[in-house]
mmCIF file of C-alpha atoms in Angstrom:
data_model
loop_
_atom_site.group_PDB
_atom_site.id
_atom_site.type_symbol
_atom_site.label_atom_id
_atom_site.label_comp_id
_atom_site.label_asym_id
_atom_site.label_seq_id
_atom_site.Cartn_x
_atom_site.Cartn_y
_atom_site.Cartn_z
ATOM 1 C CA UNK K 29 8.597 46.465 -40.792
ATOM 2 C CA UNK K 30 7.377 43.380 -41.615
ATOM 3 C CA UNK K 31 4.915 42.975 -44.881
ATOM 4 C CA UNK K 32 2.076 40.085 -44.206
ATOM 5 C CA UNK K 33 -0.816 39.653 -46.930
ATOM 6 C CA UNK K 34 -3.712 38.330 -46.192
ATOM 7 C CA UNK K 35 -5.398 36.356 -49.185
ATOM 8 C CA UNK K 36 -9.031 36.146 -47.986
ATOM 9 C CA UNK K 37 -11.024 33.654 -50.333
ATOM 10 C CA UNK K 38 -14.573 34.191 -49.248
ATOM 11 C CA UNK K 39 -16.709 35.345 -52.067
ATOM 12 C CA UNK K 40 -18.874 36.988 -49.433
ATOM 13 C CA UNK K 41 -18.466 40.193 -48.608
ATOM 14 C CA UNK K 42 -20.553 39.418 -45.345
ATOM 15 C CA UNK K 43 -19.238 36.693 -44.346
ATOM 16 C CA UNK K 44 -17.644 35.799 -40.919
ATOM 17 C CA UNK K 45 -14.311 35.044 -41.884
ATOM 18 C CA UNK K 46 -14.710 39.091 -42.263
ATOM 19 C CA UNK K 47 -14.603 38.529 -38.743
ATOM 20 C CA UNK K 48 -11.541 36.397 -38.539
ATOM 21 C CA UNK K 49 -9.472 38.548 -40.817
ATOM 22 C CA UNK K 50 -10.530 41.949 -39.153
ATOM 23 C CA UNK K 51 -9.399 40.663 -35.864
ATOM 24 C CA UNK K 52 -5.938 39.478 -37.398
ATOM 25 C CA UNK K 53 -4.965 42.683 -38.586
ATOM 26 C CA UNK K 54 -6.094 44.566 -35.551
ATOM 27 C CA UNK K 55 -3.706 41.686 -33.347
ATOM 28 C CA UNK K 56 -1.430 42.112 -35.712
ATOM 29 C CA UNK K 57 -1.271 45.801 -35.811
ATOM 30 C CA UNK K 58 -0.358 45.732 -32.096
ATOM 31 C CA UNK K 59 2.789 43.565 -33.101
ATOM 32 C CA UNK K 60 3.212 46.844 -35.489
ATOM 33 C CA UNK K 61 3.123 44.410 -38.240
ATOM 34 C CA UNK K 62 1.459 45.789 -41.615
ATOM 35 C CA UNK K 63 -0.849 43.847 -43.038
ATOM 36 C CA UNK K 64 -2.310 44.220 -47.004
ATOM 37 C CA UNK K 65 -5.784 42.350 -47.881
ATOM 38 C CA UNK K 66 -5.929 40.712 -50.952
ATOM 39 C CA UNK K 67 -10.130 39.991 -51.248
ATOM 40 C CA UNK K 68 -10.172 37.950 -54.258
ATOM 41 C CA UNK K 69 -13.688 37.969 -54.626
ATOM 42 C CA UNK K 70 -12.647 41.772 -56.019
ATOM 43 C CA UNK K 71 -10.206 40.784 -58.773
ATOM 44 C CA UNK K 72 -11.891 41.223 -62.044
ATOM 45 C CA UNK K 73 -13.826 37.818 -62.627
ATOM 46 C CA UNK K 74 -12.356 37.150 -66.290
ATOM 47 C CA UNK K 75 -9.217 37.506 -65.417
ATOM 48 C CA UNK K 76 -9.528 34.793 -62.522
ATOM 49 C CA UNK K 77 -11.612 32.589 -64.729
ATOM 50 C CA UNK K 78 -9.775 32.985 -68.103
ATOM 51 C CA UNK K 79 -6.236 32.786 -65.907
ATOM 52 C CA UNK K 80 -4.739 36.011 -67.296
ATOM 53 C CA UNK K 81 -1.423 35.702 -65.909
ATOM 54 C CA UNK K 82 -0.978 38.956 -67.807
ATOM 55 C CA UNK K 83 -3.698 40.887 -66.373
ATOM 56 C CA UNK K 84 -2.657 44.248 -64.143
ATOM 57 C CA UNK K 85 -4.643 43.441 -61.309
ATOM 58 C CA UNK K 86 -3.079 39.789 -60.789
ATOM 59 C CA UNK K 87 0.073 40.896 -61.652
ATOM 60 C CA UNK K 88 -0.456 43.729 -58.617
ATOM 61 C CA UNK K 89 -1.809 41.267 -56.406
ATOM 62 C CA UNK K 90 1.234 38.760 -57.328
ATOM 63 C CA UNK K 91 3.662 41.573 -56.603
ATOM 64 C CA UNK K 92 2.132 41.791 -52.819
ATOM 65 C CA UNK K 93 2.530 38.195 -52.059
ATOM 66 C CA UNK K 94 5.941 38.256 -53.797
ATOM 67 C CA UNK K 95 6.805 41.183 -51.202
ATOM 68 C CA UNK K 96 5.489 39.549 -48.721
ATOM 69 C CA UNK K 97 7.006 37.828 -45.759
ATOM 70 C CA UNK K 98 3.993 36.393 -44.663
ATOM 71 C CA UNK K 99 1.565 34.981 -46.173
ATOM 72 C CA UNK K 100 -2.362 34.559 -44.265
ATOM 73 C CA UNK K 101 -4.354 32.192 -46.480
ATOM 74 C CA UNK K 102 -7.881 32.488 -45.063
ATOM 75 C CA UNK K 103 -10.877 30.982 -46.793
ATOM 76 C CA UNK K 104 -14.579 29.518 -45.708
ATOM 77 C CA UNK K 105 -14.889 25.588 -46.274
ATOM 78 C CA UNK K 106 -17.717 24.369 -48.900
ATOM 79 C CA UNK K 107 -17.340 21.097 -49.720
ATOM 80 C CA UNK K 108 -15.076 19.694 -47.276
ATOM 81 C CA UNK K 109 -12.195 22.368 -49.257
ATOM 82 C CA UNK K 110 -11.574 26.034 -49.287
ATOM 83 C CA UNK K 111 -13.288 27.750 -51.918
ATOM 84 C CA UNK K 112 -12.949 27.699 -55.895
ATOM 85 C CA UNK K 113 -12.453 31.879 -56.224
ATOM 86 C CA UNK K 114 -9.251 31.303 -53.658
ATOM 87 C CA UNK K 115 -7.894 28.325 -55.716
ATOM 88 C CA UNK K 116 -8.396 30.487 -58.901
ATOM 89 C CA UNK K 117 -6.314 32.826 -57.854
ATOM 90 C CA UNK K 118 -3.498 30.850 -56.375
ATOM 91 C CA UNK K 119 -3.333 29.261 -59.736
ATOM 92 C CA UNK K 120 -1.912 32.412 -60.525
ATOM 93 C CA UNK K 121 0.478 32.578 -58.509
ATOM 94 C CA UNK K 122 4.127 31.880 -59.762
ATOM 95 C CA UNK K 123 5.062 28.325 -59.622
ATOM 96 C CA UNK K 124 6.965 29.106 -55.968
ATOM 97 C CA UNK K 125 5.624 31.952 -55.534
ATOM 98 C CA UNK K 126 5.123 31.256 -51.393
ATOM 99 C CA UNK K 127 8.701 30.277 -51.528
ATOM 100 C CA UNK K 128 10.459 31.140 -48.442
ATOM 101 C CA UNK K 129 6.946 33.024 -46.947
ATOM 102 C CA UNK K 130 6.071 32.693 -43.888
ATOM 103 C CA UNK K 131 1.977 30.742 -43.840
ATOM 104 C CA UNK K 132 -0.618 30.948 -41.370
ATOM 105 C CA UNK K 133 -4.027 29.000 -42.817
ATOM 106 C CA UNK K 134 -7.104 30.347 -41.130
ATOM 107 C CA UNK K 135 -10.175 28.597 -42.234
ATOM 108 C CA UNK K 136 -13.969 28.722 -41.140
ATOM 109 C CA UNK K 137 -16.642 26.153 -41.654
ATOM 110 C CA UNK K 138 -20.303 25.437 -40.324
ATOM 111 C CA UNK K 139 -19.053 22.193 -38.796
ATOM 112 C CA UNK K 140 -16.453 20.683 -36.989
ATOM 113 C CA UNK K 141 -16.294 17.912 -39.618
ATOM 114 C CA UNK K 142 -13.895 19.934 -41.246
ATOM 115 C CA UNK K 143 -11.066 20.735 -39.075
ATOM 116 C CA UNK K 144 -9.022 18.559 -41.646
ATOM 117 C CA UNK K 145 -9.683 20.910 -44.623
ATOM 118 C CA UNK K 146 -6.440 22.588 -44.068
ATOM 119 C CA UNK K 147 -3.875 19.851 -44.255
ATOM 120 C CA UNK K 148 -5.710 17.488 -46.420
ATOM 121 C CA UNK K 149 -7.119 20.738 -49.097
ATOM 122 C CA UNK K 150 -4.872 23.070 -48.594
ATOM 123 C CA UNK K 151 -1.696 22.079 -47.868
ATOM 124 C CA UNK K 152 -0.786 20.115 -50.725
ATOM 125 C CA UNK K 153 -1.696 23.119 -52.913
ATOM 126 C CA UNK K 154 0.448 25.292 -50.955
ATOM 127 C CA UNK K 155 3.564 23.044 -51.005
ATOM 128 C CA UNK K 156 3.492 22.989 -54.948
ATOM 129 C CA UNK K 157 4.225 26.290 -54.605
ATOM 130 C CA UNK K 158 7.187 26.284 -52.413
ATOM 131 C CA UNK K 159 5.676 26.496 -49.007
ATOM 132 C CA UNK K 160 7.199 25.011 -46.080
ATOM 133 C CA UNK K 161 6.997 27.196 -43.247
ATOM 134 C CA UNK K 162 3.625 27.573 -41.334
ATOM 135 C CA UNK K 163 2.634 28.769 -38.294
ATOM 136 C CA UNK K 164 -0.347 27.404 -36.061
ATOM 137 C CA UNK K 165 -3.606 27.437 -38.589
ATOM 138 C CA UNK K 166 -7.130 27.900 -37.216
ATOM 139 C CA UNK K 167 -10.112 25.946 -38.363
ATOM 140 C CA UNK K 168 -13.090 28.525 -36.724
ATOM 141 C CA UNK K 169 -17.020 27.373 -36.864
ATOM 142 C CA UNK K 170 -19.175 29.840 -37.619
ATOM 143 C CA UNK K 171 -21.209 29.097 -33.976
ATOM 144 C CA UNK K 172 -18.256 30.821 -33.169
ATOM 145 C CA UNK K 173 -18.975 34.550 -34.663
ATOM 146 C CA UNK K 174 -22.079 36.419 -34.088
ATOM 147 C CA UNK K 175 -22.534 38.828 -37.037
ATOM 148 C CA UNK K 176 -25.301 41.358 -36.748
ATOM 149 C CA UNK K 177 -26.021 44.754 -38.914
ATOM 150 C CA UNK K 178 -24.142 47.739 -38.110
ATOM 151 C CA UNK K 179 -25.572 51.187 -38.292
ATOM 152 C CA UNK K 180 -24.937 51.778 -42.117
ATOM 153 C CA UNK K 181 -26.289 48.054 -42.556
ATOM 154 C CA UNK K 182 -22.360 46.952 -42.739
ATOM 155 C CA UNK K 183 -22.114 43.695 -41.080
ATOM 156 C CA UNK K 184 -20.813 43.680 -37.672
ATOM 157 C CA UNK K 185 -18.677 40.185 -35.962
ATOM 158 C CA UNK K 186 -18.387 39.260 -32.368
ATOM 159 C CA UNK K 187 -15.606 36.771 -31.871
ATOM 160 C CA UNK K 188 -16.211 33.909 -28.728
ATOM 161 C CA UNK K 189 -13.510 34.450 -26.595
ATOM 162 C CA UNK K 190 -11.989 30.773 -27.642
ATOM 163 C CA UNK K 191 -11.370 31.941 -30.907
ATOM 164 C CA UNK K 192 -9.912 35.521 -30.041
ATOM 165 C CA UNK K 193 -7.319 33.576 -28.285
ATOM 166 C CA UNK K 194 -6.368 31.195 -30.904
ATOM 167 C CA UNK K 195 -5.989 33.593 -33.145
ATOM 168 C CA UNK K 196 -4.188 35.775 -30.983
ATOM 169 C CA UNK K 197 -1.802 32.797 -30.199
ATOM 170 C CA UNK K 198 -1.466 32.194 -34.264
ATOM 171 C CA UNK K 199 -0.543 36.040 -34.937
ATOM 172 C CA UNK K 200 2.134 35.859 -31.727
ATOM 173 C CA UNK K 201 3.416 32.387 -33.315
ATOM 174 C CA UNK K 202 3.745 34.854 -36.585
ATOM 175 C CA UNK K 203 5.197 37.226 -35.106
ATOM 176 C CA UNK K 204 7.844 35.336 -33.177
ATOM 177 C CA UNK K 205 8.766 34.045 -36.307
ATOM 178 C CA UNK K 206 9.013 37.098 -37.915
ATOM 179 C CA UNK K 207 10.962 38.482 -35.420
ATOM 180 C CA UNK K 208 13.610 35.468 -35.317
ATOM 181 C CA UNK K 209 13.989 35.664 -39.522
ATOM 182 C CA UNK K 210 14.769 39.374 -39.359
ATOM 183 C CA UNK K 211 17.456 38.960 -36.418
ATOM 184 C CA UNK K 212 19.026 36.902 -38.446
ATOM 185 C CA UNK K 213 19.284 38.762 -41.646
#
């Protein structure tokens, strides 16, 4: 089975690109690919900010991606870029440590201005590191996702039907790919 990580860079934990990365999994639990959620908004803050290469928790988190086949980079846009908390952390990251990974950017913003975000922010980041493989991204707005309060006041997203099917087009691309690397193995 497959091993995908999901590196969510929101430093909200109600945020719609909650939304995004829920509905990933779930598509990409029908593919019976397993997914693991790195939220790095929940590594220990002085670790991330004093770059403890060292420190158990990045080293765990490291060890995921390292396992990983694919990697889902997923982050909110502030700024016209993704967000400092995910750049943190991929700073930890080994030098090519998405080497050979599968990558599938998903991104969310409150305009369209900043569809670019992902090959002009992101991309150049990622390629330091060794990536060369990616799969269709998704820029989202958050027009897109209606979030509303659950019953135990845990936010709740609705996904337009546009963006269920690009994403549901970006996880098939993923798994295609998947699929093709392990036949040939």
């Amino acid at each position: 089975m497959s091993r995908i990580v999901i590196i969510s860079g929101s430093p909200n934990a109600s945020s719609r690109l909650n939304g995004v990365t829920q509905f990933v999994q779930q598509q990409l639990s029908i593919h019976k690919l397993s997914t693991v959620l790195i939220e790095v908004v929940s590594l220990p803050a002085e670790d991330l900010i004093h770059a403890r290469f060292n420190s158990p928790a990045i080293l765990e988190a490291n060890a995921l991606v390292e396992k990983a086949e694919a990697v889902i980079i997923a982050s909110p846009v502030y700024k016209a870029s993704y967000t400092g908390v995910l750049k943190t952390y991929l700073d930890l990251l080994p030098q090519k440590g998405l080497d050979g990974k599968i990558i599938a950017p998903l991104f969310i913003g409150g305009t369209i201005a900043h569809l670019l975000s992902i090959d002009y922010s992101l991309k150049p980041v990622l390629a330091s590191m060794g990536a060369k493989l990616y799969v269709s991204g998704v820029y989202a707005v958050d027009s897109q996702i209606n979030r509303t309060q659950g019953p135990n006041e845990e936010p709740v997203f609705e996904l337009n039907e546009d963006l269920k099917a690009r994403l549901a087009e970006t996880v098939n691309e993923l798994a295609r790919e998947l699929s093709l690397r392990s036949h040939k193995q």
